CSV table of C-alpha atoms and ligand atoms in Angstrom, one decimal:
chain,number,residue,atom,x,y,z
A,1,ARG,CA,0.0,0.0,0.0
A,2,PRO,CA,1.3,3.5,-0.8
A,3,ARG,CA,2.2,5.5,2.2
A,4,VAL,CA,0.9,9.0,3.3
A,5,LEU,CA,2.2,11.3,5.9
A,6,SER,CA,0.7,14.6,7.1
A,7,GLY,CA,0.6,16.8,10.1
A,8,ILE,CA,-1.4,19.6,11.8
A,9,GLN,CA,-0.4,22.2,14.2
A,10,PRO,CA,-1.9,22.1,17.7
A,11,THR,CA,-2.0,25.8,18.1
A,12,SER,CA,-5.2,26.6,16.4
A,13,GLY,CA,-7.3,25.4,19.4
A,14,SER,CA,-10.3,24.5,17.3
A,15,PHE,CA,-9.6,23.2,13.8
A,16,HIS,CA,-11.3,25.4,11.2
A,17,LEU,CA,-13.3,24.5,8.2
A,18,GLY,CA,-10.3,25.0,6.0
A,19,ASN,CA,-8.2,22.5,8.0
A,20,TYR,CA,-10.9,20.0,7.9
A,21,LEU,CA,-12.0,20.2,4.3
A,22,GLY,CA,-8.5,20.8,3.0
A,23,ALA,CA,-6.6,18.2,4.9
A,24,VAL,CA,-8.2,16.2,7.8
A,25,ARG,CA,-11.1,14.9,5.7
A,26,GLN,CA,-8.7,13.4,3.2
A,27,TRP,CA,-6.7,11.8,6.0
A,28,VAL,CA,-9.7,10.0,7.2
A,29,ALA,CA,-10.5,8.7,3.7
A,30,LEU,CA,-6.9,7.6,3.0
A,31,GLN,CA,-6.7,5.4,6.1
A,32,ASP,CA,-8.3,2.6,4.2
A,33,SER,CA,-6.3,2.8,0.9
A,34,HIS,CA,-2.9,3.8,2.3
A,35,ASP,CA,-0.5,3.1,5.0
A,36,ALA,CA,-1.2,6.3,6.9
A,37,PHE,CA,0.9,8.3,9.3
A,38,TYR,CA,-0.6,11.4,10.9
A,39,MET,CA,0.9,13.7,13.5
A,40,VAL,CA,0.3,16.7,15.6
A,41,VAL,CA,3.3,18.9,14.9
A,42,ASP,CA,4.2,20.5,18.2
A,43,LEU,CA,7.8,21.1,17.1
A,44,HIS,CA,6.4,23.4,14.4
A,45,ALA,CA,4.1,25.1,16.9
A,46,ILE,CA,7.0,26.6,18.9
A,47,THR,CA,8.3,28.5,15.8
A,48,VAL,CA,6.1,31.2,17.4
A,49,PRO,CA,6.0,31.7,21.2
A,50,GLN,CA,3.7,29.3,23.1
A,51,ASP,CA,2.6,29.1,26.7
A,52,PRO,CA,3.9,25.6,27.8
A,53,LYS,CA,0.7,24.7,29.7
A,54,GLU,CA,-1.5,25.8,26.8
A,55,LEU,CA,0.6,24.0,24.3
A,56,ARG,CA,0.2,20.7,26.2
A,57,ALA,CA,-3.5,21.1,26.4
A,58,ALA,CA,-3.7,22.2,22.8
A,59,THR,CA,-1.8,19.1,21.7
A,60,ARG,CA,-4.3,16.8,23.4
A,61,LEU,CA,-7.2,18.9,22.0
A,62,ALA,CA,-5.8,18.5,18.5
A,63,VAL,CA,-5.5,14.7,18.9
A,64,ALA,CA,-9.1,14.6,20.3
A,65,GLN,CA,-10.3,16.5,17.2
A,66,LEU,CA,-8.5,14.1,14.9
A,67,LEU,CA,-10.1,11.1,16.5
A,68,ALA,CA,-13.5,12.8,16.5
A,69,ALA,CA,-13.1,13.5,12.8
A,70,GLY,CA,-12.7,9.8,12.2
A,71,LEU,CA,-9.0,8.9,12.5
A,72,ASP,CA,-8.8,5.4,13.9
A,73,PRO,CA,-5.6,4.4,15.6
A,74,GLU,CA,-6.2,0.8,14.5
A,75,ARG,CA,-6.1,1.9,10.8
A,76,CYS,CA,-3.5,4.6,10.9
A,77,THR,CA,-0.5,5.7,13.0
A,78,LEU,CA,-1.4,8.8,15.0
A,79,PHE,CA,1.4,10.4,17.0
A,80,VAL,CA,2.9,13.6,18.4
A,81,GLN,CA,5.9,14.9,16.5
A,82,SER,CA,8.1,15.6,19.6
A,83,HIS,CA,7.6,12.0,20.7
A,84,VAL,CA,9.7,10.9,17.8
A,85,PRO,CA,13.2,12.5,18.2
A,86,GLU,CA,14.2,11.4,14.7
A,87,HIS,CA,12.3,14.4,13.2
A,88,ALA,CA,14.7,16.9,14.8
A,89,GLN,CA,17.7,14.7,14.0
A,90,LEU,CA,17.0,14.3,10.3
A,91,GLY,CA,15.9,17.9,10.3
A,92,TRP,CA,19.5,19.0,10.9
A,93,VAL,CA,20.7,17.0,7.9
A,94,MET,CA,18.1,18.6,5.7
A,95,ASN,CA,19.1,22.1,7.0
A,96,CYS,CA,22.5,21.4,5.7
A,97,LEU,CA,21.3,20.4,2.3
A,98,THR,CA,18.9,23.2,1.7
A,99,GLY,CA,20.1,26.5,0.2
A,100,PHE,CA,19.5,29.7,2.1
A,101,GLY,CA,18.1,31.2,-1.1
A,102,GLU,CA,15.7,28.2,-1.6
A,103,ALA,CA,14.4,28.6,1.9
A,104,SER,CA,14.1,32.3,1.5
A,105,ARG,CA,11.7,31.8,-1.4
A,106,MET,CA,9.0,30.1,0.8
A,107,THR,CA,6.0,32.4,0.6
A,108,GLN,CA,4.5,31.3,3.9
A,109,PHE,CA,7.7,32.4,5.6
A,110,LYS,CA,7.6,35.7,3.8
A,111,ASP,CA,4.0,36.3,4.8
A,112,LYS,CA,4.3,35.2,8.4
A,113,SER,CA,7.7,37.0,9.1
A,114,ALA,CA,6.3,40.2,7.5
A,115,LYS,CA,3.5,40.1,10.1
A,116,GLN,CA,5.8,39.3,13.0
A,117,GLY,CA,8.6,41.8,12.1
A,118,THR,CA,12.3,40.8,12.1
A,119,ALA,CA,12.7,41.1,15.8
A,120,GLY,CA,9.8,38.8,16.4
A,121,THR,CA,10.7,36.2,13.8
A,122,SER,CA,12.6,33.1,15.0
A,123,VAL,CA,15.1,31.2,13.0
A,124,GLY,CA,12.8,28.2,13.6
A,125,LEU,CA,10.0,29.9,11.6
A,126,PHE,CA,12.5,30.3,8.7
A,127,THR,CA,13.6,26.6,8.9
A,128,TYR,CA,10.2,25.2,9.6
A,129,PRO,CA,9.7,24.0,5.9
A,130,ILE,CA,13.0,22.2,6.3
A,131,LEU,CA,11.9,20.3,9.4
A,132,GLN,CA,8.8,19.5,7.3
A,133,ILE,CA,11.1,17.9,4.7
A,134,ALA,CA,12.4,15.6,7.4
A,135,ASP,CA,8.9,14.9,8.7
A,136,ILE,CA,7.9,13.6,5.2
A,137,LEU,CA,11.1,11.8,4.2
A,138,LEU,CA,11.5,9.9,7.5
A,139,TYR,CA,8.4,7.9,6.6
A,140,GLN,CA,9.3,7.4,2.9
A,141,ALA,CA,5.9,8.9,2.2
A,142,ASP,CA,4.6,8.5,-1.4
A,143,GLN,CA,1.9,11.2,-1.0
A,144,VAL,CA,1.3,14.2,1.3
A,145,PRO,CA,-2.3,15.1,1.8
A,146,VAL,CA,-2.4,18.9,2.5
A,147,GLY,CA,-4.1,22.1,1.5
A,148,GLU,CA,-2.9,24.2,-1.4
A,149,ASP,CA,-0.9,26.5,0.9
A,150,GLN,CA,1.5,23.6,1.6
A,151,ARG,CA,2.2,22.8,-2.1
A,152,GLN,CA,5.4,24.8,-2.2
A,153,HIS,CA,6.8,23.0,0.9
A,154,VAL,CA,6.1,19.6,-0.7
A,155,GLU,CA,7.8,20.8,-3.9
A,156,LEU,CA,10.9,21.8,-1.8
A,157,THR,CA,10.7,18.4,-0.2
A,158,ARG,CA,10.9,16.7,-3.6
A,159,ASP,CA,13.9,18.9,-4.6
A,160,ILE,CA,15.8,18.0,-1.5
A,161,ALA,CA,15.0,14.3,-1.6
A,162,GLU,CA,16.3,14.2,-5.2
A,163,ARG,CA,19.4,16.1,-4.2
A,164,PHE,CA,20.1,13.7,-1.3
A,165,ASN,CA,19.5,10.7,-3.5
A,166,THR,CA,21.8,12.1,-6.3
A,167,ARG,CA,24.6,13.1,-3.9
A,168,PHE,CA,24.5,10.1,-1.5
A,169,GLY,CA,22.7,7.3,-3.4
A,170,GLU,CA,19.1,6.2,-3.5
A,171,THR,CA,17.7,6.7,0.0
A,172,PHE,CA,14.4,8.6,0.1
A,173,THR,CA,11.1,8.2,-1.7
A,174,VAL,CA,10.3,11.4,-3.6
A,175,PRO,CA,6.8,12.4,-2.4
A,176,ALA,CA,4.0,13.9,-4.3
A,177,PRO,CA,1.5,16.4,-3.0
A,178,TYR,CA,-2.1,15.1,-2.6
A,179,ILE,CA,-4.2,18.2,-2.9
A,180,LEU,CA,-7.9,18.1,-3.9
A,181,LYS,CA,-9.0,20.7,-6.5
A,182,GLU,CA,-12.3,21.2,-4.9
A,183,THR,CA,-11.2,21.8,-1.3
A,184,GLY,CA,-7.5,22.5,-1.5
A,185,LYS,CA,-8.2,26.1,-0.6
A,186,ILE,CA,-11.2,27.1,1.4
A,187,TYR,CA,-11.6,30.8,1.5
A,188,ASP,CA,-12.3,33.4,4.2
A,189,LEU,CA,-16.0,34.0,4.4
A,190,GLN,CA,-15.5,37.8,4.6
A,191,ASP,CA,-12.7,38.1,2.2
A,192,PRO,CA,-12.9,35.3,-0.4
A,193,SER,CA,-9.6,36.5,-2.0
A,194,ILE,CA,-7.6,35.0,0.9
A,195,LYS,CA,-7.6,31.5,2.4
A,196,MET,CA,-9.5,30.8,5.6
A,197,SER,CA,-6.8,30.9,8.2
A,198,LYS,CA,-6.5,31.1,12.0
A,199,SER,CA,-4.0,34.0,11.8
A,200,ALA,CA,-5.0,36.0,8.8
A,201,SER,CA,-8.8,35.7,8.9
A,202,SER,CA,-11.1,38.1,10.8
A,203,PRO,CA,-13.2,36.2,13.4
A,204,LYS,CA,-16.2,36.6,11.1
A,205,GLY,CA,-14.4,35.1,8.2
A,206,LEU,CA,-13.3,32.0,10.1
A,207,VAL,CA,-15.5,29.0,10.9
A,208,ASN,CA,-14.1,27.1,13.9
A,209,LEU,CA,-15.4,23.6,14.2
A,210,LEU,CA,-15.7,23.7,18.0
A,211,ASP,CA,-17.6,27.0,18.1
A,212,ASP,CA,-21.2,27.1,19.2
A,213,PRO,CA,-23.0,26.0,16.0
A,214,LYS,CA,-25.2,29.1,16.3
A,215,VAL,CA,-22.1,31.3,16.0
A,216,SER,CA,-20.9,29.4,12.9
A,217,ALA,CA,-24.4,29.6,11.3
A,218,LYS,CA,-24.5,33.3,11.8
A,219,LYS,CA,-21.0,33.7,10.2
A,220,ILE,CA,-22.2,31.7,7.2
A,221,ARG,CA,-25.4,33.6,6.8
A,222,SER,CA,-23.4,36.9,6.7
A,223,ALA,CA,-20.7,35.6,4.3
A,224,VAL,CA,-19.7,38.0,1.6
A,225,THR,CA,-21.0,37.2,-1.9
A,226,ASP,CA,-21.5,39.6,-4.8
A,227,THR,CA,-24.1,42.0,-6.2
A,228,GLU,CA,-25.6,39.4,-8.7
A,229,THR,CA,-28.3,37.0,-7.6
A,230,VAL,CA,-27.3,33.9,-9.6
A,231,ILE,CA,-25.9,30.9,-7.8
A,232,ARG,CA,-23.2,29.8,-10.1
A,233,PHE,CA,-19.8,28.2,-9.6
A,234,ASP,CA,-17.3,30.7,-11.0
A,235,PRO,CA,-14.3,31.1,-8.7
A,236,GLU,CA,-12.9,34.0,-10.8
A,237,HIS,CA,-15.9,36.2,-10.9
A,238,LYS,CA,-17.9,34.9,-8.0
A,239,PRO,CA,-15.4,33.7,-5.4
A,240,GLY,CA,-17.7,34.1,-2.4
A,241,VAL,CA,-20.6,32.1,-3.8
A,242,SER,CA,-18.2,29.5,-5.3
A,243,ASN,CA,-16.6,29.0,-1.9
A,244,LEU,CA,-20.0,28.3,-0.3
A,245,LEU,CA,-20.8,25.9,-3.1
A,246,SER,CA,-17.5,24.0,-2.7
A,247,ILE,CA,-18.1,23.6,1.1
A,248,LEU,CA,-21.7,22.5,0.6
A,249,SER,CA,-20.9,20.1,-2.2
A,250,THR,CA,-18.2,18.4,-0.1
A,251,LEU,CA,-20.1,18.2,3.1
A,252,THR,CA,-23.3,16.8,1.4
A,253,GLY,CA,-21.6,14.8,-1.4
A,254,THR,CA,-23.7,16.6,-4.0
A,255,LYS,CA,-22.1,17.6,-7.3
A,256,ILE,CA,-21.7,21.3,-7.8
A,257,GLY,CA,-23.7,21.1,-11.0
A,258,GLU,CA,-26.6,19.6,-9.2
A,259,LEU,CA,-26.5,22.3,-6.5
A,260,GLU,CA,-26.5,25.0,-9.2
A,261,GLN,CA,-29.6,23.4,-10.7
A,262,GLY,CA,-31.3,23.0,-7.4
A,263,TYR,CA,-30.8,26.7,-6.5
A,264,GLU,CA,-32.0,28.0,-9.9
A,265,GLY,CA,-34.3,30.9,-9.2
A,266,LYS,CA,-33.4,31.0,-5.5
A,267,GLY,CA,-31.4,33.7,-3.8
A,268,TYR,CA,-28.1,33.6,-1.9
A,269,GLY,CA,-30.1,33.5,1.3
A,270,ALA,CA,-31.3,30.0,0.6
A,271,LEU,CA,-27.8,28.8,-0.1
A,272,LYS,CA,-26.5,30.3,3.1
A,273,THR,CA,-29.3,29.0,5.2
A,274,ASP,CA,-28.8,25.5,3.9
A,275,LEU,CA,-25.0,25.6,4.4
A,276,ALA,CA,-25.4,27.0,7.9
A,277,GLU,CA,-27.6,24.1,8.7
A,278,VAL,CA,-25.4,21.4,7.1
A,279,VAL,CA,-22.3,22.8,9.0
A,280,SER,CA,-24.2,22.9,12.3
A,281,GLU,CA,-25.4,19.4,11.9
A,282,TRP,CA,-22.0,18.2,11.1
A,283,ALA,CA,-20.3,20.1,13.9
A,284,ALA,CA,-22.6,19.1,16.7
A,285,PRO,CA,-21.6,15.4,16.9
A,286,PHE,CA,-18.0,16.4,16.1
A,287,ARG,CA,-17.9,18.6,19.2
A,288,ALA,CA,-19.5,16.0,21.4
A,289,ARG,CA,-17.0,13.3,20.3
A,290,THR,CA,-14.1,15.7,20.8
A,291,GLN,CA,-15.2,16.3,24.3
A,292,ASP,CA,-15.5,12.5,25.0
A,293,PHE,CA,-12.0,11.9,23.8
A,294,LEU,CA,-10.7,14.8,25.8
A,295,ASP,CA,-12.4,13.6,29.0
A,296,ASP,CA,-10.5,10.3,28.8
A,297,THR,CA,-6.9,11.5,28.9
A,298,GLU,CA,-5.6,8.0,29.8
A,299,THR,CA,-6.9,6.4,26.6
A,300,LEU,CA,-5.8,9.3,24.5
A,301,ASP,CA,-2.3,9.2,25.9
A,302,ALA,CA,-2.2,5.4,25.4
A,303,ILE,CA,-3.1,5.9,21.8
A,304,LEU,CA,-0.3,8.4,21.4
A,305,ALA,CA,2.2,6.1,23.1
A,306,LYS,CA,1.4,3.3,20.7
A,307,GLY,CA,1.5,5.7,17.8
A,308,ALA,CA,4.9,7.0,18.7
A,309,GLU,CA,6.2,3.4,19.0
A,310,LYS,CA,5.0,2.5,15.5
A,311,ALA,CA,6.2,5.8,14.1
A,312,ARG,CA,9.7,5.4,15.7
A,313,ALA,CA,10.2,2.0,14.2
A,314,VAL,CA,10.0,3.5,10.7
A,315,ALA,CA,11.7,6.8,11.5
A,316,ALA,CA,14.7,5.2,13.2
A,317,GLU,CA,15.4,2.9,10.3
A,318,THR,CA,15.3,5.8,7.8
A,319,LEU,CA,17.4,8.0,10.0
A,320,ALA,CA,20.0,5.2,10.4
A,321,GLN,CA,20.2,4.9,6.6
A,322,ALA,CA,20.5,8.6,6.1
A,323,TYR,CA,23.2,9.0,8.8
A,324,ASP,CA,25.2,6.2,7.2
A,325,LYS,CA,24.9,7.7,3.7
A,326,VAL,CA,26.2,11.1,4.8
A,327,GLY,CA,29.2,9.5,6.4
A,328,PHE,CA,28.5,9.6,10.2
A,329,LEU,CA,30.5,7.1,12.1
A,330,PRO,CA,28.1,4.5,13.6
A,331,ALA,CA,27.8,4.6,17.4
A,332,LYS,CA,28.9,1.2,18.8
B,1,AQP,N1,-8.1,27.6,4.1
B,1,AQP,C1,-7.6,26.3,3.9
B,1,AQP,N2,-8.1,25.6,2.9
B,1,AQP,C2,-7.6,24.3,2.7
B,1,AQP,N3,-6.7,23.7,3.5
B,1,AQP,C3,-6.2,24.5,4.6
B,1,AQP,N4,-5.3,24.2,5.5
B,1,AQP,C4,-5.2,25.3,6.3
B,1,AQP,N5,-6.0,26.3,5.9
B,1,AQP,C5,-6.6,25.8,4.8
B,1,AQP,C6,-4.6,22.9,5.7
B,1,AQP,O1,-4.8,22.4,7.0
B,1,AQP,C7,-3.6,21.6,7.3
B,1,AQP,C8,-3.1,22.0,8.7
B,1,AQP,O2,-2.6,23.3,8.6
B,1,AQP,P1,-1.7,23.9,9.7
B,1,AQP,O3,-1.1,22.9,10.6
B,1,AQP,O4,-0.9,25.1,9.1
B,1,AQP,O5,-2.9,24.5,10.6
B,1,AQP,P2,-3.2,25.9,11.0
B,1,AQP,O6,-2.0,26.5,11.5
B,1,AQP,O7,-4.4,25.9,11.9
B,1,AQP,O8,-3.6,26.5,9.6
B,1,AQP,P3,-3.8,28.0,9.2
B,1,AQP,O9,-5.1,28.5,9.7
B,1,AQP,O10,-3.5,28.0,7.7
B,1,AQP,O11,-2.7,28.7,10.0
B,1,AQP,P4,-1.9,30.0,9.7
B,1,AQP,O12,-3.0,31.0,9.8
B,1,AQP,O13,-0.9,30.0,10.8
B,1,AQP,O14,-1.4,29.9,8.4
B,1,AQP,C9,-2.6,21.8,6.2
B,1,AQP,O15,-2.6,20.7,5.3
B,1,AQP,C10,-3.1,23.1,5.5
B,1,AQP,O16,-2.7,23.1,4.1
């Protein structure tokens, strides 16, 4: 079975609709067709300052949400990044293979560092895509299910994997991004020219899955659309409406064309009301399940211990090969 690897930061608190539709939903589906490795990336979280107590709680909350979304520890390997020290170890090797210029071209870094200012930007934020290279290559992943915003990082991973293989001999699987056209980029409800994001979106533009469903419904009902009245999928001219249609289509499993037909002659209000209801209905059991998993810390931590053990078995083997290839003297 082909292998997939992906991760999510624990720092968002609640996952948002973009995280779920762009990434986590695919993770759930891929458990059955792929050998799947999924992790909560706490090493990435500390690239910006974190309160230690909150980080620990947020890490468990992220795991609980992944389980609530449908990850099954019997069908995938679910773990916390810092429990597998090989990530940081291979990360160093990757740092030494990546050009400063290459890393400087990462648009996410440019955006985030511009917001933080030079003084507030850590070197970790700069090298975070390089740690991500190690995350992926450690598991010899064939595919990386992520949102569109991560495409550039997966492309960099491919370049560095090929560079390593050329320089030191065939070692790493060169991974491909797995990004769905329909949901690879879910847009901000208030500004459909930008992605829905925990840091860039205004509160009204961001639908958090753990929010009170009434709050989310209200946000959806006040989503920005356009001055026409026709419900048509046209991302270029009608980004707001198209975003709502993408979300509704994915959550209900109805083709966009069918939705367009169904809404013929109806106004935007009908589309928004229906979407608000669908999201609320989806989110209510998700919230309840998340709370159930959170309440049972013992089981949750046991899942993570088992996940880390399974992940380490793979990661340690790859790291040993990589260390050997670069010429490190084996420790006796
Ligand atoms: N708007 C989005 N549409 C589709 N996919 C998205 N992802 C994030 N936003 C969207 C995907 O979610 C996965 C986890 O991303 P992350 O670990 O970066 O989580 P986050 O920090 O909560 O995501 P944000 O909101 O995007 O954070 P900031 O604002 O810090 O940039 C990834 O696969 C990502 O592509």
